[in-house]
Short mmCIF file of C-alpha atoms and ligand atoms in Angstrom, two decimals:
data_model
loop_
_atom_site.label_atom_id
_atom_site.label_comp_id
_atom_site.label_asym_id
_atom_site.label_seq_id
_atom_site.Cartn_x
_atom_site.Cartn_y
_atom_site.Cartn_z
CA UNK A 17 13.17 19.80 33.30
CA UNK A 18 9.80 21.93 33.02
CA UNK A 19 7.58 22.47 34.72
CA UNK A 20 4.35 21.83 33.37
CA UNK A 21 2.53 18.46 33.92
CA UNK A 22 1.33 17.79 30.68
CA UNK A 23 4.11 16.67 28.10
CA UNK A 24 2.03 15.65 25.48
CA UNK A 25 0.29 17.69 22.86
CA UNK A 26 -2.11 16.74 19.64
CA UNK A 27 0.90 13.92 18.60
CA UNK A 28 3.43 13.93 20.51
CA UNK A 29 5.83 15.70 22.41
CA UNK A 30 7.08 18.85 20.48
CA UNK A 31 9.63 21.61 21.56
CA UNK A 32 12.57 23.94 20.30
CA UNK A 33 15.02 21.48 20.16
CA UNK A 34 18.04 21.27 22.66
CA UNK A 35 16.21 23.77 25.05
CA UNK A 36 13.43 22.24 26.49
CA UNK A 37 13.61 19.03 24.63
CA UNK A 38 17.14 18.29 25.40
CA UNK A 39 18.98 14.42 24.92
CA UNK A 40 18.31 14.02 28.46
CA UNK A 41 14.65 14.88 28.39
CA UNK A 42 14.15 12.52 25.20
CA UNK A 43 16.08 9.86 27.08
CA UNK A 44 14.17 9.76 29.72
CA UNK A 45 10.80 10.07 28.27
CA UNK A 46 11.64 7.03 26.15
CA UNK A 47 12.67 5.29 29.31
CA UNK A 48 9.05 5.67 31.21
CA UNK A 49 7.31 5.03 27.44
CA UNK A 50 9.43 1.91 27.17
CA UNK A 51 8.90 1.20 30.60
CA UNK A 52 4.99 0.09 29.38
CA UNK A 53 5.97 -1.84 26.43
CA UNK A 54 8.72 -4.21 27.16
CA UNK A 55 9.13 -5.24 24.05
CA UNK A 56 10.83 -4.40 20.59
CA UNK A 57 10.09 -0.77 19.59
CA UNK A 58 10.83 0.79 16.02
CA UNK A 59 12.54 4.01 15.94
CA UNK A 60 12.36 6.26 12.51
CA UNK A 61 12.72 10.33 12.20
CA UNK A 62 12.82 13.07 9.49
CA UNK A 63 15.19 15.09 8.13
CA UNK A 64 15.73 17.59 10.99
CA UNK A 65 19.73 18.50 12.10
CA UNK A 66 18.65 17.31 15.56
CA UNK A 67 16.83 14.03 14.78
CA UNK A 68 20.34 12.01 14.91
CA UNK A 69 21.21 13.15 18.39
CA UNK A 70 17.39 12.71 19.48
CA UNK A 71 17.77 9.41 18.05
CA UNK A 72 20.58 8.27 19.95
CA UNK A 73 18.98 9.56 23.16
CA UNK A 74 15.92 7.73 23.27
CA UNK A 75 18.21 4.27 22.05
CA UNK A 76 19.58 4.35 25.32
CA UNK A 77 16.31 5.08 26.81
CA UNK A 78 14.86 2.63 25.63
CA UNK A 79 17.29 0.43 26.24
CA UNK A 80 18.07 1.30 29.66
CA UNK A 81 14.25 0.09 30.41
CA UNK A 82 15.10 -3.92 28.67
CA UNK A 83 13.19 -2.87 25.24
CA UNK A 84 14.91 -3.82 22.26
CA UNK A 85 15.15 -1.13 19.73
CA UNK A 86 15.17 -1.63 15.55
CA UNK A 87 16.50 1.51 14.26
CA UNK A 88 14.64 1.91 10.32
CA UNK A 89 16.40 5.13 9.84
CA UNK A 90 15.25 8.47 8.39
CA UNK A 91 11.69 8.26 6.74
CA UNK A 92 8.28 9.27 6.43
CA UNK A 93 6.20 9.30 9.80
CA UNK A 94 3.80 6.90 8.13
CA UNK A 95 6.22 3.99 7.23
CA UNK A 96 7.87 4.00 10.64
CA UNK A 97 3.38 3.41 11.62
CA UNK A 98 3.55 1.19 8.87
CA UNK A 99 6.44 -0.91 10.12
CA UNK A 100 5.01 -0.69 14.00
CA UNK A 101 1.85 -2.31 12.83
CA UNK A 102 3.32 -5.32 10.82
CA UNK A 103 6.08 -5.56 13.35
CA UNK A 104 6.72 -4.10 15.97
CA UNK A 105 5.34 -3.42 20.02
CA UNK A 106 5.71 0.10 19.77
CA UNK A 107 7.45 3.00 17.99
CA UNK A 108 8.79 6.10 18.26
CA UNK A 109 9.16 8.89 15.48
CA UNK A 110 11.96 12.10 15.74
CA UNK A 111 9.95 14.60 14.18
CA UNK A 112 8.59 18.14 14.54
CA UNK A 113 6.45 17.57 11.27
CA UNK A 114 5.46 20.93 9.77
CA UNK A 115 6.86 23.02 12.46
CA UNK A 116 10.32 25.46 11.91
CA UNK A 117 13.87 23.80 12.09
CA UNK A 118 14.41 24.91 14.97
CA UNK A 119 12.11 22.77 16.34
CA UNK A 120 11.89 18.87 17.00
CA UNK A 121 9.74 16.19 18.75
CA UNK A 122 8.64 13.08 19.75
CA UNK A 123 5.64 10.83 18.44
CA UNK A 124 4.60 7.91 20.46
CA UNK A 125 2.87 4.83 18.48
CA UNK A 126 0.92 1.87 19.86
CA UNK A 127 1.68 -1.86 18.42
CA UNK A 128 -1.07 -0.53 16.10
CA UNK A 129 1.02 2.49 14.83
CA UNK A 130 -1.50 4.78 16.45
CA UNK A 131 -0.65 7.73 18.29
CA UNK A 132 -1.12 6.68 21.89
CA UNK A 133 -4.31 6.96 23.89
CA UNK A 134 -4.41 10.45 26.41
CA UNK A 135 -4.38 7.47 29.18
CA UNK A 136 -1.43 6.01 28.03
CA UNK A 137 0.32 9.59 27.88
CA UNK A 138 -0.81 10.34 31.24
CA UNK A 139 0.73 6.81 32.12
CA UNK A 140 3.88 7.93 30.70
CA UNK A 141 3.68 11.84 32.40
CA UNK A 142 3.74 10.09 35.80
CA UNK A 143 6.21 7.42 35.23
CA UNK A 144 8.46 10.85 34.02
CA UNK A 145 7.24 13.14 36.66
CA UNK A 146 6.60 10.85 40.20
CA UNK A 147 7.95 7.60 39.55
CA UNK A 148 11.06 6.16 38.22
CA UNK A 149 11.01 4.40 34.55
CA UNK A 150 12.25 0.83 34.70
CA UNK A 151 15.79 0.44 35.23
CA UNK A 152 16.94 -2.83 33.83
CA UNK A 153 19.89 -4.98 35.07
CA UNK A 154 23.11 -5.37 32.90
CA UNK A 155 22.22 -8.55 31.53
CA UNK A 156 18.65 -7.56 30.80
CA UNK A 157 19.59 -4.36 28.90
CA UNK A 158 17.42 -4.54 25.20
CA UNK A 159 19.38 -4.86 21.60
CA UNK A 160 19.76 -2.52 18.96
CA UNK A 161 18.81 -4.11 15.79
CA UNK A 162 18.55 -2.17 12.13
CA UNK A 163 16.13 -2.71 9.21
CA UNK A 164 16.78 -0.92 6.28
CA UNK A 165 14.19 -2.23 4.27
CA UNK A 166 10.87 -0.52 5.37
CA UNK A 167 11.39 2.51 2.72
CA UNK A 168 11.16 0.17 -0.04
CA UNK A 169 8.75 -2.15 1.31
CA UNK A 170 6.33 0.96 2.03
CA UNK A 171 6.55 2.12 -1.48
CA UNK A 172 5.80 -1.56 -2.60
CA UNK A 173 2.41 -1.74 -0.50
CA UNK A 174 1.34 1.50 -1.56
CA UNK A 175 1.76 0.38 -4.98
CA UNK A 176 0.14 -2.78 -4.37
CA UNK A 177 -3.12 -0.37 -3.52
CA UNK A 178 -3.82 1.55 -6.75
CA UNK A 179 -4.11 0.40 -10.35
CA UNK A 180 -0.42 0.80 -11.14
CA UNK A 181 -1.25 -0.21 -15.21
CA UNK A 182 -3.86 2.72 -15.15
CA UNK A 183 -1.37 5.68 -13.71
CA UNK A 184 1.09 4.48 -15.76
CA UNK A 185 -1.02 4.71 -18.78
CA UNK A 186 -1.77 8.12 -18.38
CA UNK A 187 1.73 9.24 -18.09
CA UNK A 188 1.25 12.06 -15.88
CA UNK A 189 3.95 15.15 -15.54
CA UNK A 190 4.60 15.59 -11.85
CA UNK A 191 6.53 17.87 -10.45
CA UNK A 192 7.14 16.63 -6.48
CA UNK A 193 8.66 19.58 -3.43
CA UNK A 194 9.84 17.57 -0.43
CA UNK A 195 10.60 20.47 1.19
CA UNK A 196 14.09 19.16 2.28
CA UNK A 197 11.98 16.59 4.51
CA UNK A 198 11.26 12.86 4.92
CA UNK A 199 9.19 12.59 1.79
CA UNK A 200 12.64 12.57 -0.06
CA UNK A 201 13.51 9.10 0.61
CA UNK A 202 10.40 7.95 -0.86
CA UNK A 203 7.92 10.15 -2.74
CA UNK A 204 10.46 10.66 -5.57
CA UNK A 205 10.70 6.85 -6.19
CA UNK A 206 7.16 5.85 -5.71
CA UNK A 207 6.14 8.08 -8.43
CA UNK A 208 8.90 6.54 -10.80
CA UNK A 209 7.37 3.58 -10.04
CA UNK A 210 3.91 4.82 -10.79
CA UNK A 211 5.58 5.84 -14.56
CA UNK A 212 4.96 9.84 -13.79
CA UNK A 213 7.58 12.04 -15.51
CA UNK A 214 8.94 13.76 -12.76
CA UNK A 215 10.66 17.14 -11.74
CA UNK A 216 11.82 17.56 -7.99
CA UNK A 217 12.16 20.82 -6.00
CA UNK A 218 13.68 20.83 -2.68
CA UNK A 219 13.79 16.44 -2.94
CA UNK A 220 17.60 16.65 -1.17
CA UNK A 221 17.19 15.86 2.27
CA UNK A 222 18.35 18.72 4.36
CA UNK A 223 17.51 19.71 8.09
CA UNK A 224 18.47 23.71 7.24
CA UNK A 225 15.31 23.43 4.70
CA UNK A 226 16.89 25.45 2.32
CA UNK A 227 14.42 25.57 -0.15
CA UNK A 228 11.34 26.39 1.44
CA UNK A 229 9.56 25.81 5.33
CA UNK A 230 8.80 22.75 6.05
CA UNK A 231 4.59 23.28 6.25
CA UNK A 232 3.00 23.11 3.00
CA UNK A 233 1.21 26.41 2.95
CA UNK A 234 0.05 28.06 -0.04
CA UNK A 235 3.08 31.03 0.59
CA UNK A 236 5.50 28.70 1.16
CA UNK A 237 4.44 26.76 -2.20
CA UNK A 238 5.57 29.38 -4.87
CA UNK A 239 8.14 27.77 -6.56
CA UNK A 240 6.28 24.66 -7.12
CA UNK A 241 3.17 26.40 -8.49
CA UNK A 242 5.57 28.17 -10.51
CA UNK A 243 7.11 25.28 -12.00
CA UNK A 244 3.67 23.49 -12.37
CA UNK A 245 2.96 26.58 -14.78
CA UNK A 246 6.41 26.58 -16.22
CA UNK A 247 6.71 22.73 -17.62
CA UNK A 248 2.70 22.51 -17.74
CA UNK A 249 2.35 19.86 -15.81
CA UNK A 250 -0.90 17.96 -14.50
CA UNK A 251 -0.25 18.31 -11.15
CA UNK A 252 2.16 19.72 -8.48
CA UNK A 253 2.66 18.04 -5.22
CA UNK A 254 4.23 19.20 -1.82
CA UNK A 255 4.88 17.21 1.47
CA UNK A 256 5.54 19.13 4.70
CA UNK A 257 8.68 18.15 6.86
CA UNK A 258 7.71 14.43 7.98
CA UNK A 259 5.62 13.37 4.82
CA UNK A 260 2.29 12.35 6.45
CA UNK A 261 0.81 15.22 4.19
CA UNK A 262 -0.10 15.88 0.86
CA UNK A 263 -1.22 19.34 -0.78
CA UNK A 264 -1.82 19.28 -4.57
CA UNK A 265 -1.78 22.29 -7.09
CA UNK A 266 -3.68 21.95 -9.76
CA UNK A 267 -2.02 22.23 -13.59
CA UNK A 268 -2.83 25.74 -13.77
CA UNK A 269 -1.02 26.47 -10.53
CA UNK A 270 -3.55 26.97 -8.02
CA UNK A 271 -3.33 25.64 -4.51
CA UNK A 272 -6.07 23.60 -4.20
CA UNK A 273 -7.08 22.82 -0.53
CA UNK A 274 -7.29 19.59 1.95
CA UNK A 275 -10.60 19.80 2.05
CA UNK A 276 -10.87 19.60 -1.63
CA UNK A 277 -8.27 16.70 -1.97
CA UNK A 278 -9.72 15.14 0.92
CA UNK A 279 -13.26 15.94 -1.03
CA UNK A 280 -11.98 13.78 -4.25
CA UNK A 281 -10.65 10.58 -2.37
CA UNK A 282 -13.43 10.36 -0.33
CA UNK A 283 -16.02 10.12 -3.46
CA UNK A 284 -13.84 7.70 -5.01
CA UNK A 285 -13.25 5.39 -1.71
CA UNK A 286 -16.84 5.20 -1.39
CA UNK A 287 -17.51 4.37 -4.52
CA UNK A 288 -15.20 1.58 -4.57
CA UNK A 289 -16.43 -0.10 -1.32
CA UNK A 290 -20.18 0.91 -2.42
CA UNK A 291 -20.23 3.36 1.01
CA UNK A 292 -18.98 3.08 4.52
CA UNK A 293 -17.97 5.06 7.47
CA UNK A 294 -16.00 8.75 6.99
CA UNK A 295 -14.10 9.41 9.91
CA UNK A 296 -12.69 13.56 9.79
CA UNK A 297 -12.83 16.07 12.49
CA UNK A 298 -14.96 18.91 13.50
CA UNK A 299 -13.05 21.70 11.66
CA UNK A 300 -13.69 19.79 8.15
CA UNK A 301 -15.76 21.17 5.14
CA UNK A 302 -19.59 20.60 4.94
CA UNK A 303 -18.61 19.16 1.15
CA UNK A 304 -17.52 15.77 3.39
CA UNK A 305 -21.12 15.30 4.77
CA UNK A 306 -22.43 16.29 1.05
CA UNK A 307 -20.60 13.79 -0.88
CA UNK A 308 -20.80 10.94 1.94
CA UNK A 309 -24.78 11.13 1.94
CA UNK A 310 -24.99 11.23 -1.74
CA UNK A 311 -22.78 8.03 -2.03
CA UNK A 312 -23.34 5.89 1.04
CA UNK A 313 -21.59 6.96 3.54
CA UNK A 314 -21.93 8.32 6.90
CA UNK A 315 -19.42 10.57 8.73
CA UNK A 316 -18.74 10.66 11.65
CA UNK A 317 -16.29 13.76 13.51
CA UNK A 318 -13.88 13.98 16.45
CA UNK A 319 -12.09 16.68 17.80
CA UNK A 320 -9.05 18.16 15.38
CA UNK A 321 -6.02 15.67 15.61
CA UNK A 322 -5.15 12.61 13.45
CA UNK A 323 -4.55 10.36 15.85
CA UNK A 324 -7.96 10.40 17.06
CA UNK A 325 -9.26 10.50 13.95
CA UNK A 326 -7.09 7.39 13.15
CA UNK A 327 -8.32 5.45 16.60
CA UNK A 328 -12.31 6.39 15.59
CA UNK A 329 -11.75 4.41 11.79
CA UNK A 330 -10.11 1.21 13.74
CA UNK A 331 -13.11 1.41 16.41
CA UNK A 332 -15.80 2.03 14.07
CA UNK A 333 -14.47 -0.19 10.89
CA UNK A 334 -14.39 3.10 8.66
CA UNK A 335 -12.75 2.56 5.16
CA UNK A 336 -11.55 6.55 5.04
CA UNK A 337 -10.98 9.16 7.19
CA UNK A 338 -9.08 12.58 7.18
CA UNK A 339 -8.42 16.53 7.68
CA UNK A 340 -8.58 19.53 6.30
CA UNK A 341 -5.01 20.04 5.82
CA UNK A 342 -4.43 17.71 3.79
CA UNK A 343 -4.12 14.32 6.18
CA UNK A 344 -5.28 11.77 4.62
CA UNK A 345 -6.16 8.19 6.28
CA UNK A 346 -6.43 5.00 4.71
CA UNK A 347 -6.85 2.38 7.44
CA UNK A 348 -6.65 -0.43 5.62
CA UNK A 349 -2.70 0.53 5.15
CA UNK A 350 -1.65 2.68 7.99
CA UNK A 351 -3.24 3.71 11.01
CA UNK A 352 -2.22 7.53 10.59
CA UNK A 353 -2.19 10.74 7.98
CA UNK A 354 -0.48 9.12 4.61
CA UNK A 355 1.27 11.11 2.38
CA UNK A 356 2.41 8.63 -0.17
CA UNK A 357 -1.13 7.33 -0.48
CA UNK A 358 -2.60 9.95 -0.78
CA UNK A 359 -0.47 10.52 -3.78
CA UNK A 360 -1.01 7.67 -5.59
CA UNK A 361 -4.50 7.08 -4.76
CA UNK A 362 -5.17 10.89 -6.40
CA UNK A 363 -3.26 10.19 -9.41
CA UNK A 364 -5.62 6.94 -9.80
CA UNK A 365 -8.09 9.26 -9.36
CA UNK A 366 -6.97 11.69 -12.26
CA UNK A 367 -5.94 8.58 -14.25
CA UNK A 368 -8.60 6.53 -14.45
CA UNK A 369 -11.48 9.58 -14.82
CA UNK A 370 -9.29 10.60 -17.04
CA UNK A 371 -10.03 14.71 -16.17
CA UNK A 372 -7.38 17.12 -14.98
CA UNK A 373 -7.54 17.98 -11.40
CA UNK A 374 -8.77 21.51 -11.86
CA UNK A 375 -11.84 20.12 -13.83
CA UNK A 376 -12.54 16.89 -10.76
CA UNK A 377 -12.46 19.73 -8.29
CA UNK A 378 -15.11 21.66 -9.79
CA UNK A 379 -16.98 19.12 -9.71
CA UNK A 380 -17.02 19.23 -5.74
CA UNK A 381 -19.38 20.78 -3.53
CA UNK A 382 -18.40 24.58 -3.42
CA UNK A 383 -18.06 26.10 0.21
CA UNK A 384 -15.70 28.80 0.93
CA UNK A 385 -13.68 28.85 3.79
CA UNK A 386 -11.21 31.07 5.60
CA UNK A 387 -8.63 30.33 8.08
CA UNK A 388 -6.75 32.91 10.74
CA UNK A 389 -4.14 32.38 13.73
CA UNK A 390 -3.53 34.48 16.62
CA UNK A 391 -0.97 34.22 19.18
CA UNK A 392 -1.78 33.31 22.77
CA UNK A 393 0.32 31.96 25.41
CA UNK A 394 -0.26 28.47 26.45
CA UNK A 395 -0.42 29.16 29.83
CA UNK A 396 -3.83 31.69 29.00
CA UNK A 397 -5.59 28.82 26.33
CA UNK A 398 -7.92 27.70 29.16
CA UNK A 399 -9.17 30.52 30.44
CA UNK A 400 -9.60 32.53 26.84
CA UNK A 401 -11.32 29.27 25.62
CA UNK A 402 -13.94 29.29 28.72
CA UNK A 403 -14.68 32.67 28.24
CA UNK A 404 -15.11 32.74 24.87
CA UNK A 405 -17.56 30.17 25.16
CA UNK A 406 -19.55 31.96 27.87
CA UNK A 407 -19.55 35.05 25.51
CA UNK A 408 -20.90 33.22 22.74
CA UNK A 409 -23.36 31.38 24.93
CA UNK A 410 -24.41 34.56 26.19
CA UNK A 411 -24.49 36.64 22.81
CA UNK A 412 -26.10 34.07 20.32
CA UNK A 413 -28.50 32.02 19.53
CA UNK A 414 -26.86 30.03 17.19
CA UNK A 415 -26.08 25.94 17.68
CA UNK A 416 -22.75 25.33 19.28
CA UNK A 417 -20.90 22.02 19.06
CA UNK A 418 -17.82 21.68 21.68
CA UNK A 419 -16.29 18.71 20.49
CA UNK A 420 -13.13 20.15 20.35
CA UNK A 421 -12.42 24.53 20.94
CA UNK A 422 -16.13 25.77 20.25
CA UNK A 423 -18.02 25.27 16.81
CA UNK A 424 -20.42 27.71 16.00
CA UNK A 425 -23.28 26.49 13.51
CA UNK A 426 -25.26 29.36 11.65
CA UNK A 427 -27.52 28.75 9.06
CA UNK A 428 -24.73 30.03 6.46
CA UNK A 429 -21.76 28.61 7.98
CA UNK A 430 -19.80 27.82 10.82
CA UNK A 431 -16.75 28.98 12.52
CA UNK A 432 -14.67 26.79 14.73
CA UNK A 433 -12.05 28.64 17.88
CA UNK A 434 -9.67 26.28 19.22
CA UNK A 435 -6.22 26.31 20.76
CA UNK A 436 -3.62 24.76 19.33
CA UNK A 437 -2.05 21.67 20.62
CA UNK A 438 1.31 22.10 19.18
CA UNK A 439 1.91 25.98 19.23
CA UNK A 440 0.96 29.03 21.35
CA UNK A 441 -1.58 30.50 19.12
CA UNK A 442 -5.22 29.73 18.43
CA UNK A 443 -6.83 28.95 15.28
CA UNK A 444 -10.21 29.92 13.56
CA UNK A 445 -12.01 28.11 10.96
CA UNK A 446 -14.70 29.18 9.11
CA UNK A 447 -16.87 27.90 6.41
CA UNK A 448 -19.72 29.73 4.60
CA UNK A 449 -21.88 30.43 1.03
CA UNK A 450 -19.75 32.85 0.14
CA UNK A 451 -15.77 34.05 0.95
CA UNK A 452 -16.74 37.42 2.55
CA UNK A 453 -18.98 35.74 5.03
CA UNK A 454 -16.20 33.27 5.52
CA UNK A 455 -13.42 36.28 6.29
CA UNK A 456 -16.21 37.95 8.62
CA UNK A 457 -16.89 35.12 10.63
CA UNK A 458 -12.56 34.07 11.49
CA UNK A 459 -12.38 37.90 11.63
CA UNK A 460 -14.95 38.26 14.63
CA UNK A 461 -13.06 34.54 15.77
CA UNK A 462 -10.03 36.06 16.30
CA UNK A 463 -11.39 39.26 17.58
CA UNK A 464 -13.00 37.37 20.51
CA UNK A 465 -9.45 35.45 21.22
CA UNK A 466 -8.12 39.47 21.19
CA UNK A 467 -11.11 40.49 23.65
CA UNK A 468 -9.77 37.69 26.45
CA UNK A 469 -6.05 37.01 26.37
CA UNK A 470 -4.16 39.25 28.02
MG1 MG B 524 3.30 16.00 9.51
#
């Protein structure tokens, strides 16, 4: 068992799988969560060689507490939200998302399919840690029930939100990377069904990720921008391992960043609802606030995580809401990053303005940004993080914003520190009028995470 307190990280519970987050661990983890529901709960996972056994083990936690549990199989993170929402009392999804095979975790939904609240995690950290979960009797011991039908009932909603006749007009050449992950069972279809001629890379499900890692990173994205080049395609796009993201490359082969897809939906959703309220978090471009003012829209930012980002659009009635990597919200639909429509609302997009992607995102606001990691052990995040503010407090006179790490506003920029929630490393953001300013400022990030950890 460990021995830290706090299970739960930006989404979930995450871990190298079968040593800290063993069957046991999972089990009983899904006991104390299932504990609070007492109801039917909807269990989905990715593509991951562990997922199965992980699977199994929360079954008979949940179980064991009197939930029933509907098994909908291996898909994307956002159908098993999708189900939860129009189904279900809770959910859980086997995934480690974009993190290395070796790893695997848990995501906990509300009857909403949001990731839960930090009170309901703490709820579920005691019931783990200092209380028993709910045993139930043998003749109050839940059902397991299946549903294979989600996948394609997914794919039919998000079709059901774009102008299908327009996408299929434009007959667009597509080639699709999976990455081996969730996005398999679904991406490759939907975009039949959107009338795209397709090419697939890495679109067999496989939880050794042969082809590439499962986070969509520009380095791990060379054989799709390859291929873009190759069959001169309009666009090239990549999932990472539990399909709740979307990174395009453009059809000359470039990666083109979240921010900049996230950029292009936002200007069209506000269009369409003639404004409204942008949800995205503190690490996101300056080009979000740009193109929100000059159509209608306000923004408003939370600390870095979807789920929070995903609770602030149900709370404040906002029609759009994302991140910088490439998560994309549409509340409407799902309560949580979507990959799939994110797809098909950006080849609307393309369709119906009928301009290639390279030529809509020139058309954006230009910023540049940079972004740098460091490692840092969990166990020292606090500590650098306080003193790293105090430095900056001390050194500066520059407007700081700690929403979430520290954000440091300068009249040419900003630069955001924070600690993971997921990893042992720290991140740095910045944002600037130019890309040398943009490497200087994550440079002298990272060298202030350097000065403190030890
Ligand atoms: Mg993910």
């Amino acid at each position: 068992m460990p021995l830290e307190k706090r299970l739960f990280g930006t989404f979930g519970v995450r871990r190298t799988a079968n040593n800290v987050l063993t069957p046991e661990f999972a089990s009983r983890l899904a006991a104390a969560y299932g504990t609070l529901v007492q109801g039917t709960v909807a269990i989905g996972g990715d593509t991951r060689t562990t997922t199965p056994m992980f699977m199994n083990a929360i079954t008979a936690g949940l179980l064991s507490s009197g939930c029933d549990v509907v098994d909908i199989g291996i898909l994307p993170t956002p159908a098993v939200q999708y189900a939860v929402r129009n189904y279900y009392d809770g959910g859980i999804i086997v995934t480690a998302s974009h993190n290395p095979p070796k790893f695997n975790g848990l995501k906990f939904v509300d009857e909403f399919g949001i990731g839960l609240s930090d009170e309901m995690e703490i709820k579920i950290e005691e019931i783990y840690f200092e209380k028993e979960p709910k045993r139930a009797s043998w003749d109050e011991i839940g059902e397991i029930y299946q549903n294979s039908s989600i996948v394609e009932e997914y794919i039919d909603e998000v079709l059901k939100n774009v102008d299908i006749e327009a996408i299929h007009e434009a007959r667009l050449n597509v080639v699709l990377d999976c990455g081996s992950g969730a996005g398999c069972v679904t991406a490759p279809y939907l975009l039949r069904k959107l009338g795209c001629v397709l090419t697939t890379l890495n679109c067999q499900a496989d939880g050794f990720f042969p082809g590439r890692d499962p986070e969509p990173i520009e380095e791990n994205l060379k054989d799709l921008k390859n291929a873009v080049k190759d069959l001169n395609a309009d666009i090239g796009l990549a999932h990472d391992g539990d399909a709740d993201r979307t990174i395009c490359i453009d059809e000359y082969g470039n990666f083109v960043l979240g921010d900049k897809t996230f950029a292009l939906v936002e200007k069209q959703m506000l269009k369409e609802n003639n404004g409204g309220i942008i949800v995205t978090t503190v690490a996101t471009s300056q080009a979000i606030y740009d193109i929100a003012s000059e159509n209608n829209g306000e923004v408003i930012a939370t600390a870095v995580g979807d789920l929070l980002v995903a609770r602030e659009l149900k709370e404040q009635n906002g029609i759009f809401g994302g991140e910088e990597n490439g998560g994309l919200i549409f509340p409407d639909f799902v309560y949580g990053r979507d990959a799939a429509m994110t797809v098909a609302k950006l080849l609307e997009i393309i369709a119906k303005e009928k301009k290639t992607l390279s030529e809509l995102v020139s058309e954006l606001p230009v910023y540049y940004s940079n972004k740098m990691k460091i490692e840092c052990p969990d166990d020292q995040k606090v500590e650098v993080m306080s003193k790293i503010v105090k430095e900056v407090e001390k050194t500066t006179d520059y407007n700081l914003d700690t929403t979430d790490g520290v954000k440091i506003l300068k009249d040419d920029g900003w630069v955001i520190i924070r600690p993971s929630g997921t990893e042992p490393i720290f991140r740095c953001f910045s944002e600037s009028d130019s890309q040398e300013k943009a490497n200087e400022m994550t440079s002298w990030g990272i060298s202030l995470v350097k000065k403190f950890k030890k």
